Amino acid sequence: LVHIRKLAYCSLNAKCREIEMHKRTLGNSSLEVSALGLGCMGLSHGYGPATDTQQAISLIRSAVDRGVTFFDTAEFYGPYLNEQVVGEALAPVRDQIVIATKFGFAVGADNTKQTLDSRPERIRLAVEGSLRRLKTDYIDLLYQHRVDPDVPIEDVAGVVKDLIGEGKVKHFGLSEAGAQTIRRAHAVQPVTALQSEYSLWWREPEKEILPTLWELGIGFVPFSPLGKGFLTGTVSAEATYGSDDFRSVVPRFSQSALQTNQGLVVLIRQIAAQKQATPAQIALAWLLAQTPWIVPIPGTTKLHRLEENLGGADITLDADDLKAIDVALAQIRIEGERYPESLKERGR
């Protein structure tokens, strides 16, 4: 359940202070993390040029200073660069935080072609690389980045189980896996968390995934909780993106879709005004209100956005608020798929 703990914390600039920190536990596991984590991908991958390394390190350390204990990365991000940045940033406070990373892609020699690969030998190779780049001797939460249809999930779970037995991994996670895959993996090695997209404009997990996680006692870590930036209310209907920004190929960010989907932003702004909050804070508060074992991981490259996002954990949406949002959402049409056709069914 959600609770608040007061901690004496000596920050990386050596100034000790008392902070209040919202905490959550992922499912039935023992893994306790801050109610909001930090998705670090965007610092190195997917949203334009990589952030300057020192600026990225500074942002991550600022998150630690503000009570964030849960940091998400992957070998695929960069590739490799993001884990290096996260490892460097968090090395001074390694025993106070939780690092989640992912395996599941083989990267070509030119770092451009990525293919699914969760063969047991590849998993072990990936973990050794992640440990080295993260400057640690254990990974708190290790996800399979996407399900590999060529490798039985039981084999994947078995390798992770062995890695847990060896002390190199603490908890097992899956990303974007379907309900039956989750069940099969969980039968071999208990799954601590599933990471998948979930937000006010992508609610598909409510149909089958969330009930499955509740039944099995698995935590849920929504990525893109702010709709890849759209739910912040800062993306105009005329927005365009360069070829190094993933959104340039996402159907939901086409000109026509952005125009149609502005209605959702109008709704969120109205709720935000009532709560004296920002649209981003409402989007995060809505996720936190769904179940006590959800931990969103919004990402950002800017300190003021980090502080804004963390404020979402202080917004309370009661049952009446949530019902009103559901009623309003039912009247809004969302246009555009969340992935291009070539990636839409990957890893289900």
Tab-separated table of C-alpha atoms in Angstrom:
chain	number	residue	atom	x	y	z
A	1	LEU	CA	0.000	0.000	0.000
A	2	VAL	CA	0.967	3.639	-0.318
A	3	HIS	CA	2.538	5.170	2.723
A	4	ILE	CA	4.786	8.087	3.526
A	5	ARG	CA	8.092	7.631	5.275
A	6	LYS	CA	10.307	10.376	6.657
A	7	LEU	CA	13.967	9.695	6.002
A	8	ALA	CA	17.174	11.438	6.923
A	9	TYR	CA	19.040	11.558	3.624
A	10	CYS	CA	22.473	12.916	2.829
A	11	SER	CA	22.247	14.052	-0.763
A	12	LEU	CA	25.040	13.841	-3.292
A	13	ASN	CA	26.108	17.396	-2.475
A	14	ALA	CA	26.559	16.293	1.145
A	15	LYS	CA	23.727	18.404	2.553
A	16	CYS	CA	21.625	16.279	4.889
A	17	ARG	CA	17.927	16.986	5.061
A	18	GLU	CA	14.685	15.308	6.040
A	19	ILE	CA	12.377	14.469	3.190
A	20	GLU	CA	8.947	12.961	2.833
A	21	MET	CA	8.755	10.104	0.412
A	22	HIS	CA	5.728	8.282	-0.959
A	23	LYS	CA	6.487	4.567	-1.194
A	24	ARG	CA	4.825	1.610	-2.883
A	25	THR	CA	5.460	-2.133	-3.004
A	26	LEU	CA	5.353	-3.914	-6.349
A	27	GLY	CA	2.718	-6.616	-6.034
A	28	ASN	CA	3.277	-9.291	-3.399
A	29	SER	CA	7.042	-8.921	-3.603
A	30	SER	CA	9.383	-7.305	-1.105
A	31	LEU	CA	10.463	-4.670	-3.631
A	32	GLU	CA	9.572	-1.243	-2.227
A	33	VAL	CA	10.125	1.819	-4.414
A	34	SER	CA	9.134	5.454	-4.633
A	35	ALA	CA	5.552	5.906	-5.858
A	36	LEU	CA	6.928	7.550	-8.990
A	37	GLY	CA	10.105	6.318	-10.628
A	38	LEU	CA	12.250	7.960	-13.285
A	39	GLY	CA	12.227	6.546	-16.797
A	40	CYS	CA	15.734	7.321	-18.018
A	41	MET	CA	15.382	6.267	-21.670
A	42	GLY	CA	14.732	9.737	-23.048
A	43	LEU	CA	18.067	10.986	-21.748
A	44	SER	CA	19.867	8.851	-24.333
A	45	HIS	CA	17.401	7.342	-26.775
A	46	GLY	CA	14.228	7.845	-28.754
A	47	TYR	CA	13.480	11.539	-28.333
A	48	GLY	CA	16.131	13.346	-30.323
A	49	PRO	CA	19.835	13.787	-29.580
A	50	ALA	CA	21.181	12.304	-26.348
A	51	THR	CA	21.349	14.703	-23.414
A	52	ASP	CA	24.833	15.837	-22.460
A	53	THR	CA	26.216	13.185	-20.132
A	54	GLN	CA	26.922	15.522	-17.233
A	55	GLN	CA	23.496	17.126	-17.539
A	56	ALA	CA	21.873	13.685	-17.562
A	57	ILE	CA	23.830	12.632	-14.482
A	58	SER	CA	22.834	15.856	-12.745
A	59	LEU	CA	19.151	15.266	-13.490
A	60	ILE	CA	19.233	11.701	-12.165
A	61	ARG	CA	20.986	12.840	-9.006
A	62	SER	CA	18.433	15.612	-8.592
A	63	ALA	CA	15.743	12.929	-8.686
A	64	VAL	CA	17.531	11.073	-5.886
A	65	ASP	CA	17.669	14.295	-3.870
A	66	ARG	CA	13.901	14.626	-4.301
A	67	GLY	CA	13.145	11.149	-2.999
A	68	VAL	CA	13.024	9.044	-6.160
A	69	THR	CA	14.387	5.555	-5.491
A	70	PHE	CA	13.331	3.724	-8.683
A	71	PHE	CA	15.275	4.191	-11.933
A	72	ASP	CA	14.519	2.478	-15.239
A	73	THR	CA	16.971	1.825	-18.065
A	74	ALA	CA	17.883	-0.879	-20.631
A	75	GLU	CA	20.889	-2.044	-22.615
A	76	PHE	CA	18.875	-1.216	-25.754
A	77	TYR	CA	18.689	2.488	-24.866
A	78	GLY	CA	21.477	4.200	-26.732
A	79	PRO	CA	22.321	1.380	-27.237
A	80	TYR	CA	24.350	0.960	-24.042
A	81	LEU	CA	24.802	4.683	-23.334
A	82	ASN	CA	21.830	4.982	-20.990
A	83	GLU	CA	23.036	2.251	-18.653
A	84	GLN	CA	26.434	3.939	-18.491
A	85	VAL	CA	24.862	7.264	-17.539
A	86	VAL	CA	22.572	5.690	-14.949
A	87	GLY	CA	25.426	3.677	-13.471
A	88	GLU	CA	27.659	6.719	-13.132
A	89	ALA	CA	24.884	8.846	-11.642
A	90	LEU	CA	23.751	6.326	-9.048
A	91	ALA	CA	27.043	4.730	-7.997
A	92	PRO	CA	27.386	6.971	-4.890
A	93	VAL	CA	23.934	5.929	-3.598
A	94	ARG	CA	23.708	2.398	-4.981
A	95	ASP	CA	22.515	0.838	-1.720
A	96	GLN	CA	19.684	3.365	-1.364
A	97	ILE	CA	18.007	2.986	-4.735
A	98	VAL	CA	16.451	0.385	-7.058
A	99	ILE	CA	17.725	-0.059	-10.610
A	100	ALA	CA	15.637	-1.786	-13.257
A	101	THR	CA	17.127	-2.735	-16.607
A	102	LYS	CA	16.186	-4.979	-19.527
A	103	PHE	CA	17.520	-7.613	-21.903
A	104	GLY	CA	15.958	-9.001	-25.051
A	105	PHE	CA	17.490	-7.331	-28.094
A	106	ALA	CA	20.620	-8.161	-30.020
A	107	VAL	CA	22.245	-5.034	-31.401
A	108	GLY	CA	24.116	-5.101	-34.696
A	109	ALA	CA	27.742	-4.062	-35.022
A	110	ASP	CA	26.717	-0.638	-36.316
A	111	ASN	CA	24.340	-0.109	-33.346
A	112	THR	CA	21.421	0.476	-35.699
A	113	LYS	CA	19.794	-2.910	-36.331
A	114	GLN	CA	18.071	-4.480	-33.343
A	115	THR	CA	16.500	-7.946	-33.360
A	116	LEU	CA	14.691	-9.858	-30.643
A	117	ASP	CA	17.016	-12.314	-28.913
A	118	SER	CA	16.271	-13.922	-25.549
A	119	ARG	CA	18.320	-17.068	-25.975
A	120	PRO	CA	19.739	-18.168	-22.601
A	121	GLU	CA	23.328	-17.440	-23.636
A	122	ARG	CA	22.308	-13.979	-24.857
A	123	ILE	CA	20.543	-13.226	-21.564
A	124	ARG	CA	23.682	-14.049	-19.588
A	125	LEU	CA	25.812	-11.950	-21.922
A	126	ALA	CA	23.393	-9.031	-21.595
A	127	VAL	CA	23.359	-9.228	-17.801
A	128	GLU	CA	27.157	-9.224	-17.574
A	129	GLY	CA	27.247	-6.133	-19.776
A	130	SER	CA	24.553	-4.397	-17.758
A	131	LEU	CA	26.325	-5.107	-14.473
A	132	ARG	CA	29.519	-3.626	-15.846
A	133	ARG	CA	27.893	-0.486	-17.262
A	134	LEU	CA	25.733	0.059	-14.185
A	135	LYS	CA	28.779	-0.238	-11.895
A	136	THR	CA	27.061	-2.770	-9.673
A	137	ASP	CA	27.208	-6.443	-8.804
A	138	TYR	CA	23.436	-6.976	-8.823
A	139	ILE	CA	20.362	-5.810	-10.731
A	140	ASP	CA	17.324	-5.114	-8.559
A	141	LEU	CA	14.728	-5.747	-11.278
A	142	LEU	CA	15.571	-7.461	-14.574
A	143	TYR	CA	12.932	-7.307	-17.324
A	144	GLN	CA	12.669	-9.177	-20.573
A	145	HIS	CA	12.324	-6.128	-22.837
A	146	ARG	CA	10.016	-7.832	-25.315
A	147	VAL	CA	8.840	-11.422	-25.588
A	148	ASP	CA	10.876	-13.445	-28.086
A	149	PRO	CA	8.540	-15.804	-29.995
A	150	ASP	CA	11.507	-18.058	-30.833
A	151	VAL	CA	12.411	-18.769	-27.201
A	152	PRO	CA	9.912	-20.414	-24.810
A	153	ILE	CA	9.144	-18.059	-21.959
A	154	GLU	CA	9.783	-20.937	-19.554
A	155	ASP	CA	13.409	-21.009	-20.730
A	156	VAL	CA	13.709	-17.265	-20.212
A	157	ALA	CA	12.247	-17.461	-16.714
A	158	GLY	CA	14.529	-20.395	-15.922
A	159	VAL	CA	17.675	-18.430	-16.795
A	160	VAL	CA	16.544	-15.482	-14.697
A	161	LYS	CA	15.762	-17.865	-11.845
A	162	ASP	CA	19.342	-19.124	-12.042
A	163	LEU	CA	20.670	-15.542	-12.090
A	164	ILE	CA	18.618	-14.785	-8.980
A	165	GLY	CA	20.111	-17.857	-7.317
A	166	GLU	CA	23.573	-16.563	-8.201
A	167	GLY	CA	22.839	-13.182	-6.617
A	168	LYS	CA	23.252	-11.226	-9.854
A	169	VAL	CA	19.526	-10.405	-10.063
A	170	LYS	CA	17.000	-9.744	-7.286
A	171	HIS	CA	13.646	-9.680	-9.115
A	172	PHE	CA	12.215	-10.801	-12.465
A	173	GLY	CA	10.037	-8.640	-14.705
A	174	LEU	CA	8.384	-8.725	-18.112
A	175	SER	CA	7.557	-5.899	-20.521
A	176	GLU	CA	4.590	-5.726	-22.890
A	177	ALA	CA	3.844	-9.430	-22.340
A	178	GLY	CA	0.366	-10.893	-22.798
A	179	ALA	CA	-1.621	-12.521	-19.995
A	180	GLN	CA	-0.821	-16.128	-20.918
A	181	THR	CA	2.877	-15.374	-21.256
A	182	ILE	CA	2.822	-13.768	-17.816
A	183	ARG	CA	1.180	-16.855	-16.333
A	184	ARG	CA	3.664	-19.251	-17.927
A	185	ALA	CA	6.661	-17.227	-16.777
A	186	HIS	CA	5.260	-16.757	-13.280
A	187	ALA	CA	4.893	-20.532	-12.870
A	188	VAL	CA	8.671	-20.943	-13.298
A	189	GLN	CA	9.959	-17.825	-11.538
A	190	PRO	CA	7.618	-15.400	-9.730
A	191	VAL	CA	7.261	-12.194	-11.726
A	192	THR	CA	7.638	-9.103	-9.558
A	193	ALA	CA	6.475	-6.524	-12.108
A	194	LEU	CA	5.137	-6.050	-15.594
A	195	GLN	CA	6.151	-2.916	-17.467
A	196	SER	CA	3.768	-1.890	-20.248
A	197	GLU	CA	2.270	1.261	-21.663
A	198	TYR	CA	-0.712	2.602	-19.729
A	199	SER	CA	-2.129	6.096	-19.537
A	200	LEU	CA	-5.252	8.172	-19.995
A	201	TRP	CA	-4.959	7.641	-23.742
A	202	TRP	CA	-3.929	3.980	-23.735
A	203	ARG	CA	-6.139	1.932	-21.430
A	204	GLU	CA	-5.928	-1.467	-23.108
A	205	PRO	CA	-4.247	-3.102	-20.052
A	206	GLU	CA	-7.514	-2.727	-18.144
A	207	LYS	CA	-9.164	-5.443	-20.252
A	208	GLU	CA	-7.024	-8.436	-19.326
A	209	ILE	CA	-3.605	-7.445	-18.014
A	210	LEU	CA	-4.557	-5.620	-14.802
A	211	PRO	CA	-6.940	-8.394	-13.642
A	212	THR	CA	-4.202	-10.962	-14.289
A	213	LEU	CA	-1.642	-8.986	-12.317
A	214	TRP	CA	-4.090	-8.551	-9.438
A	215	GLU	CA	-4.793	-12.281	-9.375
A	216	LEU	CA	-1.106	-13.233	-9.380
A	217	GLY	CA	0.135	-10.487	-7.075
A	218	ILE	CA	2.346	-8.799	-9.660
A	219	GLY	CA	3.147	-5.089	-9.660
A	220	PHE	CA	2.616	-2.833	-12.672
A	221	VAL	CA	5.043	-0.209	-13.979
A	222	PRO	CA	3.416	1.968	-16.679
A	223	PHE	CA	5.808	3.428	-19.212
A	224	SER	CA	4.826	6.472	-21.266
A	225	PRO	CA	2.422	7.505	-18.475
A	226	LEU	CA	2.307	10.966	-20.029
A	227	GLY	CA	1.572	9.666	-23.519
A	228	LYS	CA	5.081	10.376	-24.824
A	229	GLY	CA	4.595	13.982	-23.766
A	230	PHE	CA	1.123	14.474	-25.224
A	231	LEU	CA	-0.700	14.425	-21.880
A	232	THR	CA	1.418	17.285	-20.550
A	233	GLY	CA	-0.626	19.650	-22.703
A	234	THR	CA	2.510	21.038	-24.328
A	235	VAL	CA	2.145	19.239	-27.693
A	236	SER	CA	0.256	21.360	-30.209
A	237	ALA	CA	-1.795	20.058	-33.101
A	238	GLU	CA	0.928	21.365	-35.441
A	239	ALA	CA	3.841	19.619	-33.734
A	240	THR	CA	6.401	17.869	-35.944
A	241	TYR	CA	9.353	15.645	-35.046
A	242	GLY	CA	12.731	14.885	-36.572
A	243	SER	CA	13.815	11.475	-37.808
A	244	ASP	CA	15.750	10.878	-34.546
A	245	ASP	CA	12.538	11.218	-32.535
A	246	PHE	CA	10.457	8.028	-32.329
A	247	ARG	CA	7.233	10.034	-32.404
A	248	SER	CA	7.886	10.885	-36.069
A	249	VAL	CA	6.648	7.384	-37.004
A	250	VAL	CA	3.951	6.975	-34.338
A	251	PRO	CA	0.466	7.213	-35.887
A	252	ARG	CA	-0.922	8.985	-32.814
A	253	PHE	CA	1.452	11.854	-33.522
A	254	SER	CA	0.433	12.371	-37.125
A	255	GLN	CA	-1.022	15.806	-37.895
A	256	SER	CA	-4.593	14.543	-38.171
A	257	ALA	CA	-4.363	12.492	-34.971
A	258	LEU	CA	-2.843	15.340	-32.987
A	259	GLN	CA	-5.711	17.570	-34.107
A	260	THR	CA	-8.373	15.024	-33.142
A	261	ASN	CA	-6.759	14.093	-29.843
A	262	GLN	CA	-6.618	17.662	-28.533
A	263	GLY	CA	-10.022	16.997	-26.966
A	264	LEU	CA	-8.342	14.754	-24.410
A	265	VAL	CA	-5.927	17.517	-23.462
A	266	VAL	CA	-8.805	19.969	-23.023
A	267	LEU	CA	-10.437	17.542	-20.586
A	268	ILE	CA	-7.259	17.045	-18.576
A	269	ARG	CA	-6.679	20.804	-18.412
A	270	GLN	CA	-10.164	21.291	-17.002
A	271	ILE	CA	-9.547	18.739	-14.255
A	272	ALA	CA	-6.139	20.230	-13.544
A	273	ALA	CA	-7.633	23.675	-13.092
A	274	GLN	CA	-10.105	22.279	-10.554
A	275	LYS	CA	-7.316	20.603	-8.599
A	276	GLN	CA	-4.859	23.503	-8.926
A	277	ALA	CA	-2.488	21.145	-10.676
A	278	THR	CA	-0.934	20.707	-14.108
A	279	PRO	CA	-2.154	18.282	-16.805
A	280	ALA	CA	0.917	16.083	-16.259
A	281	GLN	CA	0.192	15.856	-12.552
A	282	ILE	CA	-3.413	14.842	-13.212
A	283	ALA	CA	-2.336	12.154	-15.683
A	284	LEU	CA	0.060	10.690	-13.108
A	285	ALA	CA	-2.388	11.024	-10.214
A	286	TRP	CA	-4.986	9.145	-12.272
A	287	LEU	CA	-2.601	6.227	-12.731
A	288	LEU	CA	-1.649	6.167	-9.059
A	289	ALA	CA	-5.329	6.094	-8.119
A	290	GLN	CA	-6.049	2.938	-10.132
A	291	THR	CA	-4.403	0.454	-7.753
A	292	PRO	CA	-1.838	0.690	-4.931
A	293	TRP	CA	0.643	-1.534	-6.802
A	294	ILE	CA	1.077	0.745	-9.831
A	295	VAL	CA	4.332	2.722	-10.090
A	296	PRO	CA	4.549	4.997	-13.171
A	297	ILE	CA	7.958	5.949	-14.549
A	298	PRO	CA	7.652	9.311	-16.325
A	299	GLY	CA	10.796	10.491	-18.044
A	300	THR	CA	12.151	13.961	-18.686
A	301	THR	CA	15.350	15.800	-19.517
A	302	LYS	CA	14.439	18.952	-17.599
A	303	LEU	CA	14.631	19.628	-13.865
A	304	HIS	CA	11.458	21.719	-13.738
A	305	ARG	CA	9.522	18.921	-15.451
A	306	LEU	CA	10.941	16.405	-12.982
A	307	GLU	CA	9.709	18.524	-10.099
A	308	GLU	CA	6.330	18.976	-11.778
A	309	ASN	CA	5.940	15.236	-12.323
A	310	LEU	CA	6.831	14.374	-8.748
A	311	GLY	CA	4.073	16.718	-7.630
A	312	GLY	CA	1.616	14.297	-9.195
A	313	ALA	CA	2.136	11.947	-6.248
A	314	ASP	CA	0.622	14.593	-3.973
A	315	ILE	CA	-2.621	14.938	-5.966
A	316	THR	CA	-5.576	12.930	-4.657
A	317	LEU	CA	-8.338	11.827	-7.011
A	318	ASP	CA	-11.255	10.317	-5.125
A	319	ALA	CA	-13.909	7.912	-6.421
A	320	ASP	CA	-16.115	10.742	-7.654
A	321	ASP	CA	-13.208	12.300	-9.537
A	322	LEU	CA	-12.347	8.998	-11.190
A	323	LYS	CA	-15.957	8.340	-12.158
A	324	ALA	CA	-16.265	11.791	-13.698
A	325	ILE	CA	-13.065	11.237	-15.674
A	326	ASP	CA	-14.325	7.876	-16.953
A	327	VAL	CA	-17.605	9.407	-18.067
A	328	ALA	CA	-15.820	12.229	-19.851
A	329	LEU	CA	-13.285	9.919	-21.490
A	330	ALA	CA	-16.091	7.790	-22.886
A	331	GLN	CA	-17.162	10.788	-24.969
A	332	ILE	CA	-13.707	11.383	-26.458
A	333	ARG	CA	-12.473	9.627	-29.579
A	334	ILE	CA	-8.773	8.790	-29.647
A	335	GLU	CA	-7.271	8.599	-33.119
A	336	GLY	CA	-4.139	6.731	-34.198
A	337	GLU	CA	-2.325	3.562	-33.169
A	338	ARG	CA	0.371	3.784	-30.494
A	339	TYR	CA	2.942	2.008	-32.683
A	340	PRO	CA	3.561	1.774	-36.435
A	341	GLU	CA	2.252	-1.423	-38.036
A	342	SER	CA	5.701	-3.049	-38.136
A	343	LEU	CA	6.032	-2.923	-34.341
A	344	LYS	CA	2.427	-3.155	-33.186
A	345	GLU	CA	2.330	-6.853	-32.328
A	346	ARG	CA	5.951	-7.310	-31.283
A	347	GLY	CA	6.401	-9.282	-28.127
A	348	ARG	CA	2.829	-10.122	-27.217
